[in-house]
Every structure is written in structure tokens, then in C-alpha cells.
C-alpha positions as a Python dict, from the first residue, in 0.01 Angstrom:
ca = {
    (1, 'M'): (0, 0, 0),
    (2, 'K'): (131, 334, -99),
    (3, 'K'): (184, 585, 188),
    (4, 'N'): (-82, 815, 26),
    (5, 'D'): (-346, 546, 22),
    (6, 'R'): (-346, 503, 405),
    (7, 'G'): (-557, 712, 623),
    (8, 'R'): (-400, 981, 843),
    (9, 'F'): (-395, 948, 1222),
    (10, 'I'): (-461, 1283, 1394),
    (11, 'V'): (-485, 1328, 1774),
    (12, 'I'): (-613, 1633, 1946),
    (13, 'E'): (-492, 1689, 2293),
    (14, 'G'): (-527, 1968, 2552),
    (15, 'L'): (-635, 2056, 2912),
    (16, 'D'): (-975, 2009, 3015),
    (17, 'G'): (-1186, 2310, 2868),
    (18, 'S'): (-949, 2363, 2578),
    (19, 'G'): (-1200, 2304, 2303),
    (20, 'K'): (-1099, 1974, 2177),
    (21, 'G'): (-1448, 1854, 2101),
    (22, 'T'): (-1543, 2171, 1915),
    (23, 'Q'): (-1213, 2172, 1713),
    (24, 'A'): (-1232, 1804, 1640),
    (25, 'A'): (-1577, 1857, 1504),
    (26, 'L'): (-1460, 2152, 1269),
    (27, 'L'): (-1180, 1960, 1165),
    (28, 'A'): (-1385, 1662, 1066),
    (29, 'E'): (-1610, 1883, 835),
    (30, 'A'): (-1290, 2027, 667),
    (31, 'I'): (-1169, 1684, 603),
    (32, 'R'): (-1499, 1575, 458),
    (33, 'A'): (-1507, 1889, 230),
    (34, 'D'): (-1180, 1801, 119),
    (35, 'G'): (-1328, 1479, -31),
    (36, 'R'): (-1193, 1241, 229),
    (37, 'T'): (-1357, 999, 483),
    (38, 'V'): (-1306, 1059, 847),
    (39, 'Y'): (-1371, 855, 1149),
    (40, 'Q'): (-1399, 1051, 1490),
    (41, 'T'): (-1326, 877, 1804),
    (42, 'A'): (-1203, 935, 2159),
    (43, 'E'): (-1036, 789, 2471),
    (44, 'P'): (-1162, 634, 2703),
    (45, 'T'): (-1354, 422, 2455),
    (46, 'C'): (-1691, 267, 2481),
    (47, 'S'): (-1533, -53, 2587),
    (48, 'V'): (-1595, -221, 2915),
    (49, 'T'): (-1245, -95, 3015),
    (50, 'G'): (-1353, 243, 2901),
    (51, 'G'): (-1653, 229, 3118),
    (52, 'M'): (-1421, 145, 3431),
    (53, 'L'): (-1207, 441, 3343),
    (54, 'R'): (-1511, 686, 3319),
    (55, 'D'): (-1631, 566, 3659),
    (56, 'A'): (-1282, 635, 3797),
    (57, 'L'): (-1236, 981, 3626),
    (58, 'G'): (-1593, 1076, 3749),
    (59, 'G'): (-1491, 995, 4108),
    (60, 'F'): (-1731, 701, 4136),
    (61, 'V'): (-1456, 441, 4179),
    (62, 'K'): (-1126, 542, 4345),
    (63, 'R'): (-811, 416, 4161),
    (64, 'D'): (-456, 513, 4196),
    (65, 'A'): (-255, 649, 3886),
    (66, 'Y'): (-84, 318, 3814),
    (67, 'E'): (-410, 138, 3791),
    (68, 'L'): (-545, 415, 3569),
    (69, 'S'): (-240, 403, 3359),
    (70, 'A'): (-272, 15, 3312),
    (71, 'L'): (-630, 46, 3232),
    (72, 'F'): (-571, 332, 2977),
    (73, 'L'): (-309, 102, 2822),
    (74, 'L'): (-560, -187, 2787),
    (75, 'D'): (-832, 28, 2652),
    (76, 'R'): (-587, 194, 2401),
    (77, 'I'): (-473, -155, 2272),
    (78, 'F'): (-836, -245, 2220),
    (79, 'H'): (-897, 99, 2052),
    (80, 'N'): (-629, 5, 1807),
    (81, 'V'): (-686, -365, 1720),
    (82, 'N'): (-1048, -435, 1758),
    (83, 'E'): (-1194, -564, 1421),
    (84, 'K'): (-1517, -372, 1428),
    (85, 'N'): (-1406, -16, 1464),
    (86, 'G'): (-1034, -17, 1564),
    (87, 'I'): (-781, 257, 1459),
    (88, 'R'): (-581, 32, 1256),
    (89, 'K'): (-867, -102, 1050),
    (90, 'Y'): (-966, 240, 946),
    (91, 'I'): (-612, 358, 878),
    (92, 'E'): (-535, 67, 659),
    (93, 'N'): (-866, 117, 456),
    (94, 'G'): (-767, 481, 376),
    (95, 'V'): (-985, 658, 641),
    (96, 'D'): (-853, 944, 838),
    (97, 'V'): (-885, 881, 1208),
    (98, 'L'): (-941, 1194, 1445),
    (99, 'C'): (-901, 1100, 1812),
    (100, 'D'): (-986, 1304, 2101),
    (101, 'R'): (-706, 1220, 2354),
    (102, 'Y'): (-445, 952, 2321),
    (103, 'Y'): (-129, 844, 2501),
    (104, 'Y'): (4, 1186, 2537),
    (105, 'S'): (-277, 1234, 2807),
    (106, 'S'): (-169, 918, 2986),
    (107, 'F'): (178, 1077, 3016),
    (108, 'A'): (58, 1407, 3139),
    (109, 'Y'): (-226, 1305, 3355),
    (110, 'Q'): (-123, 969, 3504),
    (111, 'G'): (240, 1056, 3453),
    (112, 'S'): (205, 1322, 3707),
    (113, 'D'): (142, 1095, 3974),
    (114, 'A'): (290, 766, 3854),
    (115, 'D'): (645, 690, 3735),
    (116, 'L'): (642, 878, 3403),
    (117, 'K'): (917, 661, 3229),
    (118, 'W'): (700, 359, 3317),
    (119, 'V'): (389, 501, 3178),
    (120, 'M'): (557, 606, 2848),
    (121, 'D'): (762, 287, 2802),
    (122, 'M'): (453, 61, 2823),
    (123, 'N'): (255, 266, 2559),
    (124, 'L'): (559, 359, 2327),
    (125, 'N'): (699, 5, 2331),
    (126, 'C'): (374, -163, 2253),
    (127, 'R'): (364, -279, 1892),
    (128, 'E'): (-12, -276, 1865),
    (129, 'I'): (-40, 105, 1972),
    (130, 'L'): (7, 312, 1646),
    (131, 'K'): (200, 644, 1654),
    (132, 'P'): (-9, 920, 1513),
    (133, 'D'): (85, 1122, 1214),
    (134, 'V'): (41, 1443, 1421),
    (135, 'C'): (-53, 1546, 1771),
    (136, 'I'): (-227, 1888, 1787),
    (137, 'F'): (-198, 2030, 2135),
    (138, 'L'): (-461, 2307, 2219),
    (139, 'D'): (-281, 2521, 2467),
    (140, 'I'): (-474, 2742, 2725),
    (141, 'S'): (-403, 2850, 3076),
    (142, 'P'): (-552, 2654, 3347),
    (143, 'D'): (-740, 2953, 3470),
    (144, 'T'): (-902, 2986, 3124),
    (145, 'G'): (-994, 2623, 3121),
    (146, 'D'): (-1154, 2652, 3462),
    (147, 'E'): (-1367, 2946, 3348),
    (148, 'R'): (-1481, 2759, 3061),
    (149, 'L'): (-1565, 2448, 3257),
    (150, 'R'): (-1759, 2673, 3494),
    (151, 'E'): (-1976, 2774, 3208),
    (152, 'S'): (-2031, 2433, 3049),
    (153, 'R'): (-2013, 2168, 3332),
    (154, 'L'): (-2241, 2091, 3638),
    (155, 'E'): (-2015, 1837, 3770),
    (156, 'R'): (-1631, 1808, 3757),
    (157, 'E'): (-1401, 1494, 3700),
    (158, 'I'): (-1109, 1418, 3940),
    (159, 'Y'): (-856, 1615, 3739),
    (160, 'E'): (-1072, 1918, 3650),
    (161, 'N'): (-937, 2173, 3905),
    (162, 'T'): (-686, 2438, 3858),
    (163, 'E'): (-415, 2299, 4065),
    (164, 'A'): (-406, 1967, 3889),
    (165, 'Q'): (-430, 2128, 3553),
    (166, 'R'): (-137, 2348, 3622),
    (167, 'R'): (62, 2036, 3711),
    (168, 'I'): (-72, 1855, 3402),
    (169, 'R'): (7, 2145, 3166),
    (170, 'K'): (382, 2147, 3281),
    (171, 'R'): (395, 1767, 3230),
    (172, 'F'): (259, 1803, 2892),
    (173, 'Y'): (541, 2033, 2808),
    (174, 'D'): (793, 1795, 2979),
    (175, 'V'): (653, 1519, 2769),
    (176, 'F'): (677, 1721, 2441),
    (177, 'E'): (1037, 1801, 2512),
    (178, 'L'): (1110, 1429, 2548),
    (179, 'L'): (932, 1337, 2224),
    (180, 'K'): (1045, 1624, 2022),
    (181, 'D'): (1281, 1412, 1804),
    (182, 'S'): (1031, 1124, 1765),
    (183, 'E'): (694, 1254, 1726),
    (184, 'N'): (536, 1529, 1523),
    (185, 'I'): (369, 1761, 1774),
    (186, 'K'): (212, 2096, 1704),
    (187, 'I'): (112, 2354, 1973),
    (188, 'V'): (-181, 2570, 1899),
    (189, 'D'): (-284, 2865, 2116),
    (190, 'A'): (-639, 2778, 2201),
    (191, 'S'): (-727, 3103, 2389),
    (192, 'R'): (-821, 3273, 2063),
    (193, 'T'): (-1158, 3272, 1890),
    (194, 'V'): (-1285, 2929, 1758),
    (195, 'P'): (-1235, 3027, 1388),
    (196, 'E'): (-880, 3140, 1457),
    (197, 'V'): (-793, 2809, 1617),
    (198, 'S'): (-973, 2605, 1362),
    (199, 'A'): (-786, 2773, 1077),
    (200, 'D'): (-443, 2685, 1242),
    (201, 'I'): (-561, 2320, 1284),
    (202, 'I'): (-679, 2283, 924),
    (203, 'K'): (-346, 2422, 803),
    (204, 'I'): (-159, 2152, 1006),
    (205, 'Y'): (-390, 1887, 860),
    (206, 'K'): (-312, 1993, 501),
    (207, 'E'): (46, 1974, 576),
    (208, 'I'): (48, 1631, 683),
    (209, 'K'): (-195, 1529, 413),
    (210, 'E'): (64, 1612, 135),
    (211, 'K'): (335, 1396, 303),
}
């Protein structure tokens, strides 16, 4: 299969409240308008393991960072390899995959409380977990994210507080520094208007589409 026949794998990351869902939807529209097929997905998935993760993130079941890291790994492997709607299947069939969160979130969120090297190694060294063509990080300040969450959420998940978000934002940047020579990571200022942010993201997509 020629490289141009395969789908592109795009991950959108960011702090809580950064606008990932909005921007993912706008990018999906742009991809379709470009004449390509796109599959939108997210982590945690809708698998049994994904349900366990959502219960933990919602504060209904207490799990430590090591448990969460292992559960995310299991869910991510399923996300890649399941035969019905796995990432690998779509990519190999020429469909672009747009994923809201991926292993970068494990590194930044669980890697803030668990051993970062351990979390990174078990994801990056797993052959079943595909590396994205690009990770687009929507950067906002934790205070901006908190303000947006107050306007849109009635309940918060366990990481959705400014103290945790400051720590996690720093960890994202630590991780990006570690991965700068091996991963394609683009940082976008998400504090601007929705159209301005979307324009930058679409430009990034067009760049990787041509490779």
C-alpha cells in the first residue's frame, strides 16, 4: 500500500476546557469537505475498560495513578486493534482517524502521579499502539480552562481543578520536550476565537495530508 493510500491519524490534546470537542468537529467537517472520509473517536472508549475509566475519572470508584495508567493502556490497545471499529482498521482502509486524547494524556495526567518513564515505556513500546501522524495540543491557561468549565459543566471530574491542571500542563510540556525528536507535535494557542484556532488546525492537517 502506498503511503498516500493510508488514512492519517490525528490526535487532539489539551487541558480540560481547551475546546477539543469543538475543534475536532470543525476539523472533521473540513476533512469531509476535502473529499476524504473521517472517523471521529475518543479515549476512554466505549469498551468495558473505558467504562471503568469513566467511573474512576468521575470520582465514583477510587483508583490510583498506576491502576489508571494500566487501564488506559488496556483500553488503548483495544482502541487500536478491535476488528469492528479499531484505529488500525480505519487507517489501513484509507480513512482519516481523528482522536480526542491519546497516550499523551496518559503521560501528562497519570504521569504526574505515577512514574512517568513507566507510563511512557509501556505505551511507546507496545507494537499494537499506533503512533499518530500528528498530535495537536490546544494550549490554554488553567485559569481559562476553569472559567470555561464553570460555564459548561455542572459536575467536575477528578482532574478538573486548577491545581491539578497547572501540574498537568507542565507535564505536557515536559513530555513534549522528551518526544520532540520522535513525534510530530504542534502547539496551538487555544485562548483565541474558535475560528482562529480552527484555521490553524486545518492548516496543520493540510501539511500532513501532503506528506
